[in-house]
C-alpha cells in the first residue's frame, strides 16, 4: 500500500463529507455502560511529538471545544489489535503469559522501527495524524504476529475488522454536531503537511483496553523493550 495515496484519498473523501454535513458522531464515548474491551499491542509516540499534536488540537479546541480530544496519555499507534474490543470481554477469559510468549517470538530478529509523523488526515468521524514507517519493520512485525497467532489456539481477532496497514494516530472524535465545519477543515488544511516529528520505537506495550484507549480503563499487561 502507498500510505501517502491512502491518506490523501481518505482525506479527500472525508473532508468533502464533513463539509457536506455527512460526518458521523460517536454516541458511545460518554456511555458509562460501554463494556467493549479488548487486548492491543501498541506504540506510544515520544513527548516531543505529543506536544506538537497538542498544538494542533489547541487550534481545533479554540473553534470547537465540544468534540472529544485525546489527551497525551491516550495517544497511540495500534501495532496490532490482538482481540478487537467487544462487549463483555474480560481478562479472566485468557492466559496472558501465552500471548506474551507469542509476541516475544514475533519480535525476534526485528529491525529498528522508526516512524515519521507528517500531516493530518480524516475519516467521517475522526481526525488523525498521518504516520509513515521509514521501512518495512512494522509491517514485518505485523506479518509475524499474524502468522504466529494463527498457528496458535489462543483467542484472537487479528484482521477481523480490517487488515491493519497504517501507522496513524487518532486524535479527535466527533461527539457533537460540528459548530463550524469550514473552520475545522481550514485548520486541518493548515496542518496537512505539518512535521510533527520522527521517533525510533524503544518500547511496545501489550494492554487491556476500552474502545478509546482511555488511560483510566487501561491495564498494562507487558512491555517489550526494543
PDB file of N, CA, C and O in Angstrom, residues 3 5 9-10 22 73 77 96 107 138-139 172 191 225:
ATOM      1  N   UNK A   3       1.088   4.548   1.389  1.00  0.00           N
ATOM      2  CA  UNK A   3       0.429   5.209   2.519  1.00  0.00           C
ATOM      3  C   UNK A   3       0.007   6.634   2.191  1.00  0.00           C
ATOM      4  O   UNK A   3      -1.081   7.059   2.581  1.00  0.00           O
ATOM      5  N   UNK A   5      -0.815   7.959  -0.660  1.00  0.00           N
ATOM      6  CA  UNK A   5      -2.011   7.930  -1.516  1.00  0.00           C
ATOM      7  C   UNK A   5      -3.248   7.553  -0.702  1.00  0.00           C
ATOM      8  O   UNK A   5      -4.332   8.118  -0.899  1.00  0.00           O
ATOM      9  N   UNK A   9      -6.455  10.036  -0.244  1.00  0.00           N
ATOM     10  CA  UNK A   9      -7.800   9.652  -0.690  1.00  0.00           C
ATOM     11  C   UNK A   9      -8.789   9.708   0.468  1.00  0.00           C
ATOM     12  O   UNK A   9      -9.921  10.183   0.326  1.00  0.00           O
ATOM     13  N   UNK A  10      -8.339   9.226   1.633  1.00  0.00           N
ATOM     14  CA  UNK A  10      -9.182   9.256   2.836  1.00  0.00           C
ATOM     15  C   UNK A  10      -9.538  10.694   3.190  1.00  0.00           C
ATOM     16  O   UNK A  10     -10.697  11.013   3.504  1.00  0.00           O
ATOM     17  N   UNK A  22     -22.126  15.346   6.177  1.00  0.00           N
ATOM     18  CA  UNK A  22     -22.299  13.886   6.209  1.00  0.00           C
ATOM     19  C   UNK A  22     -21.277  13.192   7.107  1.00  0.00           C
ATOM     20  O   UNK A  22     -20.811  12.104   6.805  1.00  0.00           O
ATOM     21  N   UNK A  73      -1.939  11.050  27.371  1.00  0.00           N
ATOM     22  CA  UNK A  73      -1.878   9.713  27.979  1.00  0.00           C
ATOM     23  C   UNK A  73      -2.515   8.641  27.105  1.00  0.00           C
ATOM     24  O   UNK A  73      -2.199   7.453  27.249  1.00  0.00           O
ATOM     25  N   UNK A  77      -0.345   4.468  18.573  1.00  0.00           N
ATOM     26  CA  UNK A  77      -0.458   3.783  17.281  1.00  0.00           C
ATOM     27  C   UNK A  77      -0.804   2.335  17.603  1.00  0.00           C
ATOM     28  O   UNK A  77      -0.159   1.721  18.459  1.00  0.00           O
ATOM     29  N   UNK A  96      -2.612 -14.553  29.799  1.00  0.00           N
ATOM     30  CA  UNK A  96      -1.717 -13.516  29.277  1.00  0.00           C
ATOM     31  C   UNK A  96      -0.303 -14.051  28.989  1.00  0.00           C
ATOM     32  O   UNK A  96       0.295 -13.690  27.964  1.00  0.00           O
ATOM     33  N   UNK A 107       8.921 -10.904  17.878  1.00  0.00           N
ATOM     34  CA  UNK A 107       9.863  -9.782  17.929  1.00  0.00           C
ATOM     35  C   UNK A 107      11.305 -10.188  17.629  1.00  0.00           C
ATOM     36  O   UNK A 107      12.169  -9.328  17.469  1.00  0.00           O
ATOM     37  N   UNK A 138       7.779  -2.433  10.696  1.00  0.00           N
ATOM     38  CA  UNK A 138       6.471  -2.558  11.351  1.00  0.00           C
ATOM     39  C   UNK A 138       5.592  -3.555  10.607  1.00  0.00           C
ATOM     40  O   UNK A 138       4.932  -4.399  11.230  1.00  0.00           O
ATOM     41  N   UNK A 139       5.597  -3.493   9.290  1.00  0.00           N
ATOM     42  CA  UNK A 139       4.819  -4.467   8.507  1.00  0.00           C
ATOM     43  C   UNK A 139       5.321  -5.890   8.719  1.00  0.00           C
ATOM     44  O   UNK A 139       4.528  -6.842   8.808  1.00  0.00           O
ATOM     45  N   UNK A 172      -8.864  13.110  17.399  1.00  0.00           N
ATOM     46  CA  UNK A 172     -10.164  13.754  17.629  1.00  0.00           C
ATOM     47  C   UNK A 172     -11.264  12.811  17.183  1.00  0.00           C
ATOM     48  O   UNK A 172     -11.147  12.176  16.130  1.00  0.00           O
ATOM     49  N   UNK A 191      -2.534  22.112   8.611  1.00  0.00           N
ATOM     50  CA  UNK A 191      -1.614  21.103   9.155  1.00  0.00           C
ATOM     51  C   UNK A 191      -1.469  19.879   8.242  1.00  0.00           C
ATOM     52  O   UNK A 191      -0.918  18.865   8.666  1.00  0.00           O
ATOM     53  N   UNK A 225      10.736  -4.221  25.348  1.00  0.00           N
ATOM     54  CA  UNK A 225      11.738  -3.189  25.041  1.00  0.00           C
ATOM     55  C   UNK A 225      12.549  -3.605  23.813  1.00  0.00           C
ATOM     56  O   UNK A 225      13.014  -4.737  23.712  1.00  0.00           O
TER      57      UNK A 225
END
